[in-house]
């Protein structure tokens, strides 16, 4: 997972969301009303929400949870069934792939002693709670929030772990080729580095190099090239 900056939504769309939220709040059964009205939430306002979420993504509109698949779904970070009062709040929307949304997170939202145990990447830097091991492709929870986040989002499912390992190998190869390439080729390599799936691998590389922890997992040649060309990790 990567920290993501939330963009502003248009005033028109915010007004539409507010009207729908008022309707949910005033209903006899808010959870049922939230589910019912969400099915009919279409048109420009919904498109605006989706486009804004897509514009917030690192890479090519990737899922904000797994960073692998194309983000297609507007996920309610706090489920609308349990938090109907947040069902039409812009700050409660996350772009997710259908697999993360429907097969893993669904309506899960663990809370313990009043503390939320999931990382919202648009409000908290995920690196405070979980770390990516570059040499294994696995996420490691740094606290209870990180452990639950990995579990609920299925961040260590096999396809993601293998994908991160592949991304790591490919990223190292691109970085090694960078200095040996022409200006045009460098531009293509830089563009590729910023758009391939699993951008969390590139961010983990930046944190590993800038810190003292486990910097040995990064090949010496890769460290040397990046030290001279920080644009590869920006």
PDB file of C-alpha atoms in Angstrom:
ATOM      1  CA  UNK A   1       0.000   0.000   0.000  1.00  0.00           C
ATOM      2  CA  UNK A   2       1.056   3.577  -0.695  1.00  0.00           C
ATOM      3  CA  UNK A   3       0.103   6.874   0.894  1.00  0.00           C
ATOM      4  CA  UNK A   4      -2.350   8.607  -1.440  1.00  0.00           C
ATOM      5  CA  UNK A   5      -3.307  12.271  -1.489  1.00  0.00           C
ATOM      6  CA  UNK A   6      -7.063  12.798  -1.676  1.00  0.00           C
ATOM      7  CA  UNK A   7      -8.130  15.308  -4.302  1.00  0.00           C
ATOM      8  CA  UNK A   8     -10.996  17.761  -4.054  1.00  0.00           C
ATOM      9  CA  UNK A   9     -14.344  16.797  -5.533  1.00  0.00           C
ATOM     10  CA  UNK A  10     -16.407  19.320  -7.508  1.00  0.00           C
ATOM     11  CA  UNK A  11     -18.879  21.430  -5.522  1.00  0.00           C
ATOM     12  CA  UNK A  12     -21.736  20.130  -7.674  1.00  0.00           C
ATOM     13  CA  UNK A  13     -20.899  16.506  -6.904  1.00  0.00           C
ATOM     14  CA  UNK A  14     -20.432  17.246  -3.201  1.00  0.00           C
ATOM     15  CA  UNK A  15     -23.906  18.795  -3.133  1.00  0.00           C
ATOM     16  CA  UNK A  16     -25.403  15.703  -4.771  1.00  0.00           C
ATOM     17  CA  UNK A  17     -23.635  13.468  -2.251  1.00  0.00           C
ATOM     18  CA  UNK A  18     -24.918  15.634   0.608  1.00  0.00           C
ATOM     19  CA  UNK A  19     -28.514  15.378  -0.612  1.00  0.00           C
ATOM     20  CA  UNK A  20     -28.265  11.612  -0.858  1.00  0.00           C
ATOM     21  CA  UNK A  21     -26.679  11.418   2.588  1.00  0.00           C
ATOM     22  CA  UNK A  22     -29.531  13.478   4.041  1.00  0.00           C
ATOM     23  CA  UNK A  23     -32.003  11.033   2.502  1.00  0.00           C
ATOM     24  CA  UNK A  24     -30.194   8.106   4.136  1.00  0.00           C
ATOM     25  CA  UNK A  25     -29.994   9.832   7.508  1.00  0.00           C
ATOM     26  CA  UNK A  26     -33.708  10.650   7.470  1.00  0.00           C
ATOM     27  CA  UNK A  27     -34.811   7.121   6.555  1.00  0.00           C
ATOM     28  CA  UNK A  28     -36.511   4.769   9.040  1.00  0.00           C
ATOM     29  CA  UNK A  29     -33.858   2.157   8.227  1.00  0.00           C
ATOM     30  CA  UNK A  30     -30.632   4.019   7.242  1.00  0.00           C
ATOM     31  CA  UNK A  31     -28.555   0.896   6.422  1.00  0.00           C
ATOM     32  CA  UNK A  32     -31.250  -0.444   4.086  1.00  0.00           C
ATOM     33  CA  UNK A  33     -31.676   2.993   2.525  1.00  0.00           C
ATOM     34  CA  UNK A  34     -27.921   3.305   1.988  1.00  0.00           C
ATOM     35  CA  UNK A  35     -27.775  -0.029   0.169  1.00  0.00           C
ATOM     36  CA  UNK A  36     -30.885   0.756  -1.872  1.00  0.00           C
ATOM     37  CA  UNK A  37     -29.857   4.245  -2.960  1.00  0.00           C
ATOM     38  CA  UNK A  38     -26.303   3.196  -3.774  1.00  0.00           C
ATOM     39  CA  UNK A  39     -27.653   0.830  -6.431  1.00  0.00           C
ATOM     40  CA  UNK A  40     -29.267   3.818  -8.140  1.00  0.00           C
ATOM     41  CA  UNK A  41     -26.255   6.121  -7.774  1.00  0.00           C
ATOM     42  CA  UNK A  42     -25.427   6.814 -11.414  1.00  0.00           C
ATOM     43  CA  UNK A  43     -24.789   9.743 -13.703  1.00  0.00           C
ATOM     44  CA  UNK A  44     -22.254  12.572 -13.631  1.00  0.00           C
ATOM     45  CA  UNK A  45     -21.789  12.710  -9.869  1.00  0.00           C
ATOM     46  CA  UNK A  46     -20.799   9.037  -9.705  1.00  0.00           C
ATOM     47  CA  UNK A  47     -18.554   9.495 -12.746  1.00  0.00           C
ATOM     48  CA  UNK A  48     -16.904  12.467 -11.022  1.00  0.00           C
ATOM     49  CA  UNK A  49     -16.220  10.347  -7.922  1.00  0.00           C
ATOM     50  CA  UNK A  50     -14.707   7.543 -10.013  1.00  0.00           C
ATOM     51  CA  UNK A  51     -12.552   9.867 -12.130  1.00  0.00           C
ATOM     52  CA  UNK A  52     -11.281  11.740  -9.062  1.00  0.00           C
ATOM     53  CA  UNK A  53     -10.313   8.451  -7.410  1.00  0.00           C
ATOM     54  CA  UNK A  54      -8.566   7.317 -10.601  1.00  0.00           C
ATOM     55  CA  UNK A  55      -6.637  10.602 -10.758  1.00  0.00           C
ATOM     56  CA  UNK A  56      -5.401  10.025  -7.201  1.00  0.00           C
ATOM     57  CA  UNK A  57      -3.732   6.720  -8.094  1.00  0.00           C
ATOM     58  CA  UNK A  58      -0.045   6.009  -8.490  1.00  0.00           C
ATOM     59  CA  UNK A  59       0.679   4.333 -11.817  1.00  0.00           C
ATOM     60  CA  UNK A  60      -2.196   3.487 -14.125  1.00  0.00           C
ATOM     61  CA  UNK A  61      -5.367   3.645 -12.011  1.00  0.00           C
ATOM     62  CA  UNK A  62      -4.339   0.717  -9.853  1.00  0.00           C
ATOM     63  CA  UNK A  63      -6.299  -0.605  -6.892  1.00  0.00           C
ATOM     64  CA  UNK A  64      -5.393   1.410  -3.792  1.00  0.00           C
ATOM     65  CA  UNK A  65      -5.250  -1.767  -1.729  1.00  0.00           C
ATOM     66  CA  UNK A  66      -3.252  -4.361  -3.685  1.00  0.00           C
ATOM     67  CA  UNK A  67      -1.603  -2.016  -6.261  1.00  0.00           C
ATOM     68  CA  UNK A  68      -1.925  -4.857  -8.786  1.00  0.00           C
ATOM     69  CA  UNK A  69      -5.218  -4.858 -10.666  1.00  0.00           C
ATOM     70  CA  UNK A  70      -7.087  -2.065 -12.401  1.00  0.00           C
ATOM     71  CA  UNK A  71      -9.182  -0.035  -9.970  1.00  0.00           C
ATOM     72  CA  UNK A  72     -12.781  -0.445 -11.088  1.00  0.00           C
ATOM     73  CA  UNK A  73     -14.925  -0.199  -7.939  1.00  0.00           C
ATOM     74  CA  UNK A  74     -15.833   2.629  -5.584  1.00  0.00           C
ATOM     75  CA  UNK A  75     -15.338   0.956  -2.223  1.00  0.00           C
ATOM     76  CA  UNK A  76     -16.823   2.286   1.002  1.00  0.00           C
ATOM     77  CA  UNK A  77     -13.844   2.150   3.355  1.00  0.00           C
ATOM     78  CA  UNK A  78     -16.291   2.139   6.271  1.00  0.00           C
ATOM     79  CA  UNK A  79     -19.061  -0.185   5.000  1.00  0.00           C
ATOM     80  CA  UNK A  80     -22.360   1.539   4.279  1.00  0.00           C
ATOM     81  CA  UNK A  81     -24.293  -1.196   6.112  1.00  0.00           C
ATOM     82  CA  UNK A  82     -22.497  -0.499   9.397  1.00  0.00           C
ATOM     83  CA  UNK A  83     -21.811   3.181   8.802  1.00  0.00           C
ATOM     84  CA  UNK A  84     -24.791   4.454   6.786  1.00  0.00           C
ATOM     85  CA  UNK A  85     -24.012   7.991   7.977  1.00  0.00           C
ATOM     86  CA  UNK A  86     -20.793   7.791   5.905  1.00  0.00           C
ATOM     87  CA  UNK A  87     -22.324   6.214   2.796  1.00  0.00           C
ATOM     88  CA  UNK A  88     -22.155   9.416   0.724  1.00  0.00           C
ATOM     89  CA  UNK A  89     -19.059  11.032   2.202  1.00  0.00           C
ATOM     90  CA  UNK A  90     -16.298  11.678  -0.317  1.00  0.00           C
ATOM     91  CA  UNK A  91     -13.612  10.932   2.298  1.00  0.00           C
ATOM     92  CA  UNK A  92     -15.021   7.408   2.714  1.00  0.00           C
ATOM     93  CA  UNK A  93     -14.398   6.302  -0.877  1.00  0.00           C
ATOM     94  CA  UNK A  94     -11.433   4.216  -2.022  1.00  0.00           C
ATOM     95  CA  UNK A  95     -10.690   2.942  -5.531  1.00  0.00           C
ATOM     96  CA  UNK A  96     -10.442  -0.852  -5.440  1.00  0.00           C
ATOM     97  CA  UNK A  97     -10.263  -3.706  -7.890  1.00  0.00           C
ATOM     98  CA  UNK A  98     -13.265  -6.011  -7.944  1.00  0.00           C
ATOM     99  CA  UNK A  99     -11.202  -8.842  -6.436  1.00  0.00           C
ATOM    100  CA  UNK A 100     -10.114  -6.862  -3.366  1.00  0.00           C
ATOM    101  CA  UNK A 101     -13.572  -5.323  -2.998  1.00  0.00           C
ATOM    102  CA  UNK A 102     -15.730  -8.412  -3.493  1.00  0.00           C
ATOM    103  CA  UNK A 103     -13.494 -11.293  -2.445  1.00  0.00           C
ATOM    104  CA  UNK A 104     -11.495  -9.854   0.425  1.00  0.00           C
ATOM    105  CA  UNK A 105     -12.590  -6.631   2.093  1.00  0.00           C
ATOM    106  CA  UNK A 106     -16.341  -6.810   1.401  1.00  0.00           C
ATOM    107  CA  UNK A 107     -18.050  -5.399   4.535  1.00  0.00           C
ATOM    108  CA  UNK A 108     -15.190  -6.143   6.918  1.00  0.00           C
ATOM    109  CA  UNK A 109     -14.101  -3.314   9.168  1.00  0.00           C
ATOM    110  CA  UNK A 110     -12.422  -4.534  12.367  1.00  0.00           C
ATOM    111  CA  UNK A 111     -12.533  -2.271  15.405  1.00  0.00           C
ATOM    112  CA  UNK A 112     -11.016  -2.997  18.822  1.00  0.00           C
ATOM    113  CA  UNK A 113     -11.675  -0.899  21.916  1.00  0.00           C
ATOM    114  CA  UNK A 114     -12.951   1.880  19.688  1.00  0.00           C
ATOM    115  CA  UNK A 115      -9.814   1.851  17.522  1.00  0.00           C
ATOM    116  CA  UNK A 116     -10.120   1.222  13.774  1.00  0.00           C
ATOM    117  CA  UNK A 117      -7.774  -1.562  12.679  1.00  0.00           C
ATOM    118  CA  UNK A 118      -7.574  -0.875   8.940  1.00  0.00           C
ATOM    119  CA  UNK A 119      -5.257   1.502   7.098  1.00  0.00           C
ATOM    120  CA  UNK A 120      -6.958   4.104   4.934  1.00  0.00           C
ATOM    121  CA  UNK A 121      -4.129   5.028   2.522  1.00  0.00           C
ATOM    122  CA  UNK A 122      -5.725   8.418   1.826  1.00  0.00           C
ATOM    123  CA  UNK A 123      -5.523   9.535   5.454  1.00  0.00           C
ATOM    124  CA  UNK A 124      -2.619   7.573   6.970  1.00  0.00           C
ATOM    125  CA  UNK A 125       0.797   6.655   5.589  1.00  0.00           C
ATOM    126  CA  UNK A 126       0.621   2.837   5.386  1.00  0.00           C
ATOM    127  CA  UNK A 127       4.354   2.583   6.161  1.00  0.00           C
ATOM    128  CA  UNK A 128       3.526   3.482   9.762  1.00  0.00           C
ATOM    129  CA  UNK A 129       1.741   0.147  10.136  1.00  0.00           C
ATOM    130  CA  UNK A 130       3.165  -2.284   7.575  1.00  0.00           C
ATOM    131  CA  UNK A 131       6.383  -2.811   5.654  1.00  0.00           C
ATOM    132  CA  UNK A 132       7.089  -4.525   2.339  1.00  0.00           C
ATOM    133  CA  UNK A 133       9.938  -7.025   2.293  1.00  0.00           C
ATOM    134  CA  UNK A 134      11.584  -6.561  -1.111  1.00  0.00           C
ATOM    135  CA  UNK A 135      13.368  -9.904  -1.107  1.00  0.00           C
ATOM    136  CA  UNK A 136      10.216 -11.934  -0.365  1.00  0.00           C
ATOM    137  CA  UNK A 137       7.381  -9.798  -1.772  1.00  0.00           C
ATOM    138  CA  UNK A 138       5.475 -10.164   1.502  1.00  0.00           C
ATOM    139  CA  UNK A 139       4.029  -7.463   3.691  1.00  0.00           C
ATOM    140  CA  UNK A 140       4.887  -7.534   7.387  1.00  0.00           C
ATOM    141  CA  UNK A 141       2.605  -5.968   9.973  1.00  0.00           C
ATOM    142  CA  UNK A 142       4.366  -3.531  12.295  1.00  0.00           C
ATOM    143  CA  UNK A 143       1.447  -3.419  14.720  1.00  0.00           C
ATOM    144  CA  UNK A 144      -2.081  -4.735  15.139  1.00  0.00           C
ATOM    145  CA  UNK A 145      -3.415  -2.314  12.525  1.00  0.00           C
ATOM    146  CA  UNK A 146      -0.880  -3.533   9.989  1.00  0.00           C
ATOM    147  CA  UNK A 147      -1.584  -7.197  10.705  1.00  0.00           C
ATOM    148  CA  UNK A 148      -5.346  -6.725  10.281  1.00  0.00           C
ATOM    149  CA  UNK A 149      -4.860  -4.638   7.128  1.00  0.00           C
ATOM    150  CA  UNK A 150      -2.776  -7.368   5.498  1.00  0.00           C
ATOM    151  CA  UNK A 151      -5.372  -9.981   6.463  1.00  0.00           C
ATOM    152  CA  UNK A 152      -8.533  -8.084   5.448  1.00  0.00           C
ATOM    153  CA  UNK A 153      -7.175  -6.863   2.105  1.00  0.00           C
ATOM    154  CA  UNK A 154      -5.430 -10.155   1.323  1.00  0.00           C
ATOM    155  CA  UNK A 155      -2.193  -8.311   0.615  1.00  0.00           C
ATOM    156  CA  UNK A 156      -0.099 -11.470   0.928  1.00  0.00           C
ATOM    157  CA  UNK A 157      -2.160 -13.641  -1.396  1.00  0.00           C
ATOM    158  CA  UNK A 158       0.076 -15.670  -3.700  1.00  0.00           C
ATOM    159  CA  UNK A 159      -0.615 -13.727  -6.898  1.00  0.00           C
ATOM    160  CA  UNK A 160       0.342 -10.439  -5.223  1.00  0.00           C
ATOM    161  CA  UNK A 161       3.481 -11.813  -3.588  1.00  0.00           C
ATOM    162  CA  UNK A 162       4.644 -13.285  -6.905  1.00  0.00           C
ATOM    163  CA  UNK A 163       3.726 -10.079  -8.710  1.00  0.00           C
ATOM    164  CA  UNK A 164       5.789  -7.961  -6.317  1.00  0.00           C
ATOM    165  CA  UNK A 165       8.771 -10.267  -6.727  1.00  0.00           C
ATOM    166  CA  UNK A 166       8.466  -9.945 -10.514  1.00  0.00           C
ATOM    167  CA  UNK A 167       8.095  -6.172 -10.231  1.00  0.00           C
ATOM    168  CA  UNK A 168      11.196  -6.014  -8.011  1.00  0.00           C
ATOM    169  CA  UNK A 169      13.321  -7.966 -10.499  1.00  0.00           C
ATOM    170  CA  UNK A 170      12.038  -5.870 -13.418  1.00  0.00           C
ATOM    171  CA  UNK A 171      12.585  -2.591 -11.554  1.00  0.00           C
ATOM    172  CA  UNK A 172      16.183  -3.502 -10.743  1.00  0.00           C
ATOM    173  CA  UNK A 173      16.828  -4.377 -14.404  1.00  0.00           C
ATOM    174  CA  UNK A 174      15.344  -1.078 -15.600  1.00  0.00           C
ATOM    175  CA  UNK A 175      17.425   0.888 -13.104  1.00  0.00           C
ATOM    176  CA  UNK A 176      20.622  -0.894 -14.184  1.00  0.00           C
ATOM    177  CA  UNK A 177      19.885  -0.048 -17.838  1.00  0.00           C
ATOM    178  CA  UNK A 178      19.084   3.594 -17.118  1.00  0.00           C
ATOM    179  CA  UNK A 179      22.585   5.051 -17.256  1.00  0.00           C
ATOM    180  CA  UNK A 180      23.542   2.971 -20.287  1.00  0.00           C
ATOM    181  CA  UNK A 181      20.590   4.229 -22.319  1.00  0.00           C
ATOM    182  CA  UNK A 182      20.049   7.156 -24.669  1.00  0.00           C
ATOM    183  CA  UNK A 183      18.006  10.154 -23.550  1.00  0.00           C
ATOM    184  CA  UNK A 184      14.925   8.850 -25.365  1.00  0.00           C
ATOM    185  CA  UNK A 185      15.333   5.403 -23.846  1.00  0.00           C
ATOM    186  CA  UNK A 186      15.805   6.938 -20.402  1.00  0.00           C
ATOM    187  CA  UNK A 187      12.522   8.786 -20.773  1.00  0.00           C
ATOM    188  CA  UNK A 188      10.798   5.498 -21.645  1.00  0.00           C
ATOM    189  CA  UNK A 189      12.413   3.691 -18.706  1.00  0.00           C
ATOM    190  CA  UNK A 190      11.403   6.460 -16.308  1.00  0.00           C
ATOM    191  CA  UNK A 191       7.834   6.395 -17.594  1.00  0.00           C
ATOM    192  CA  UNK A 192       7.722   2.609 -17.234  1.00  0.00           C
ATOM    193  CA  UNK A 193       9.074   2.767 -13.675  1.00  0.00           C
ATOM    194  CA  UNK A 194       6.280   5.151 -12.707  1.00  0.00           C
ATOM    195  CA  UNK A 195       3.455   3.199 -14.335  1.00  0.00           C
ATOM    196  CA  UNK A 196       4.006  -0.516 -13.850  1.00  0.00           C
ATOM    197  CA  UNK A 197       1.805  -2.432 -11.379  1.00  0.00           C
ATOM    198  CA  UNK A 198       2.919  -2.730  -7.753  1.00  0.00           C
ATOM    199  CA  UNK A 199       4.142   0.829  -7.343  1.00  0.00           C
ATOM    200  CA  UNK A 200       4.500  -0.086  -3.664  1.00  0.00           C
ATOM    201  CA  UNK A 201       7.698  -1.906  -4.678  1.00  0.00           C
ATOM    202  CA  UNK A 202       9.239   1.326  -5.974  1.00  0.00           C
ATOM    203  CA  UNK A 203       8.172   3.180  -2.840  1.00  0.00           C
ATOM    204  CA  UNK A 204       9.605   0.429  -0.629  1.00  0.00           C
ATOM    205  CA  UNK A 205      12.894   0.684  -2.539  1.00  0.00           C
ATOM    206  CA  UNK A 206      13.023   4.432  -1.858  1.00  0.00           C
ATOM    207  CA  UNK A 207      12.418   3.897   1.879  1.00  0.00           C
ATOM    208  CA  UNK A 208      14.973   1.080   2.061  1.00  0.00           C
ATOM    209  CA  UNK A 209      17.693   3.131   0.375  1.00  0.00           C
ATOM    210  CA  UNK A 210      17.017   6.242   2.445  1.00  0.00           C
ATOM    211  CA  UNK A 211      17.044   4.271   5.699  1.00  0.00           C
ATOM    212  CA  UNK A 212      19.578   1.992   7.314  1.00  0.00           C
ATOM    213  CA  UNK A 213      17.269  -0.994   7.680  1.00  0.00           C
ATOM    214  CA  UNK A 214      18.016  -3.908   5.355  1.00  0.00           C
ATOM    215  CA  UNK A 215      19.630  -1.750   2.649  1.00  0.00           C
ATOM    216  CA  UNK A 216      21.702  -4.852   1.823  1.00  0.00           C
ATOM    217  CA  UNK A 217      18.723  -6.391  -0.019  1.00  0.00           C
ATOM    218  CA  UNK A 218      19.210  -3.763  -2.750  1.00  0.00           C
ATOM    219  CA  UNK A 219      21.958  -4.702  -5.238  1.00  0.00           C
ATOM    220  CA  UNK A 220      24.968  -2.392  -5.059  1.00  0.00           C
ATOM    221  CA  UNK A 221      24.657  -1.320  -8.709  1.00  0.00           C
ATOM    222  CA  UNK A 222      21.013  -0.388  -8.189  1.00  0.00           C
ATOM    223  CA  UNK A 223      21.897   1.681  -5.105  1.00  0.00           C
ATOM    224  CA  UNK A 224      24.651   3.447  -7.040  1.00  0.00           C
ATOM    225  CA  UNK A 225      22.447   4.350 -10.023  1.00  0.00           C
ATOM    226  CA  UNK A 226      19.597   5.570  -7.828  1.00  0.00           C
ATOM    227  CA  UNK A 227      21.983   7.720  -5.786  1.00  0.00           C
ATOM    228  CA  UNK A 228      22.885   9.549  -8.999  1.00  0.00           C
ATOM    229  CA  UNK A 229      19.372   9.602 -10.464  1.00  0.00           C
ATOM    230  CA  UNK A 230      16.800  10.226  -7.735  1.00  0.00           C
ATOM    231  CA  UNK A 231      14.145  10.836 -10.404  1.00  0.00           C
ATOM    232  CA  UNK A 232      13.845   7.050 -10.663  1.00  0.00           C
ATOM    233  CA  UNK A 233      12.213   6.949  -7.229  1.00  0.00           C
ATOM    234  CA  UNK A 234      10.367  10.299  -7.140  1.00  0.00           C
TER     235      UNK A 234
END
